Amino acid sequence: MYRAPVLLRQLEPRTARTTAEVIKFALWPLAVMTVLNRIFIKAVNGFITDDFKPVYNASLAFLNHQPVYTANYNLVDPHYLYPPSGTLLIAPLALIDPEKSRWCFILLNAAAIIVAWYLLLKLFKFTLSSVAAPVLLLAMFSSETVINTLVFTNVNGCVLLAEVAFIMLLLARRDLWAGAILGLSIAVKPTLAPLVLIAAARGQWKVFYTAIGVPVALTAIAWPLSKDADKFFTRTARYLFESRDYFNSAIVGNAAYYGLPLWLTWGIRIIMGIVVAITLWLLYRYYREDELFFVTTCSGVLMTAFFLLSSLGQMYYSMMLFPLLMSVVLRNSVMRNWPAWLAVFGFMSYDKWLSDRWQGFGRNLEYLRITFGWGLLLIVIACVLVDRYLAARREGRLPFGIDPEWMRSAPDSRDAAEDAPRVAEPATAYENTPDKATNGSELLDEPRASALK
């Protein structure tokens, strides 16, 4: 008889007296159920796009000492593009049948994304009991990048974990381990290679020892075990440096699709390259000592530039921008404005803009929103930093940095994570009855009295 009232009492706990607690009670079930849906329903169901099949076939060929790099690049089907070092690492996938292997790969990437979520919380000094935990988890698993990474079944979840681990180890000055994590990622796919520039800017040169050494060592091991390792460099690598006009949201991809002249394509790339260079210079010149802001912002700028300016950029690569997006909690974040989040909507939203009524307009909006989103994000970050620089120069504050004076007392979301404003509770009969020795207002304890004011 005792357990039933206790269980029912949990449906209206008296501990939920702050805004943060109310939000947590609402968001945790939504976040958990969204995660389960993405992993066990959407991902297992799959889609017509299957990034896992060529990976499994290549792993099987590698284990049987057969040619791996045999894809027909004239077709639009997903191709196997990993280097020999990556083939060596993923080869165990083919030790079991394709269906169970795919399920294991889904779980591996889902687990990597969840661990990356936890490490991001730690990086920004949030706990699992903070309101940021369910907010971030729900946002991640509602994004296109996480959904399609799991549905298409590719390795991007593991790459995200490598990025977050690299950032944490870099900030902790554990250079060799940071380089080893980055090297393992590069051994599979070179997405995170631009992040070595952050280590160079911070003078952490030991990162390069393992970031270069690990993929080189793995390639040396894989070479004699592979039937056609040389074909990756003579055939596949050449394809990787070519731009294609399908499933490619980089500038060159959309330019090829819409038939833009070469001079205009290069003009746009050069202008955006200058924007990126100015941004990185301002970050290097004025924010190197603000380590968390510097590293997370630089990582986002470098990754976005890589997706936009290289030969291939796909929407689900945007997963690598989660550290930048999470930096919004910092008081001097470049993400505290609405145009930045309009840009984020462009490349993170799972919404489709294809229209049955306005087919041409809908198709163009759907194809271009990722490219425009990446470009707008880079422009917004540059504008924020340039504006701070010009204001500081006018006011003679450049020797002391470019953050405005008011920013020193601006709210830092991490400070308020555990101490959100309280929600006023209905007064009880006792609280409305004045005591002989006190007036009615004195019956309220000090924190609740502050909230009711």
Coordinates of C-alpha atoms in Angstrom, one line a residue, residues 122 152 166 222 263 320:
K122 CA 32.0 18.1 -20.0
F152 CA 22.7 5.8 -44.6
F166 CA 40.9 15.8 -30.1
A222 CA 47.8 -2.5 -44.8
W263 CA 35.5 32.5 -63.6
M320 CA 31.5 18.3 -37.2

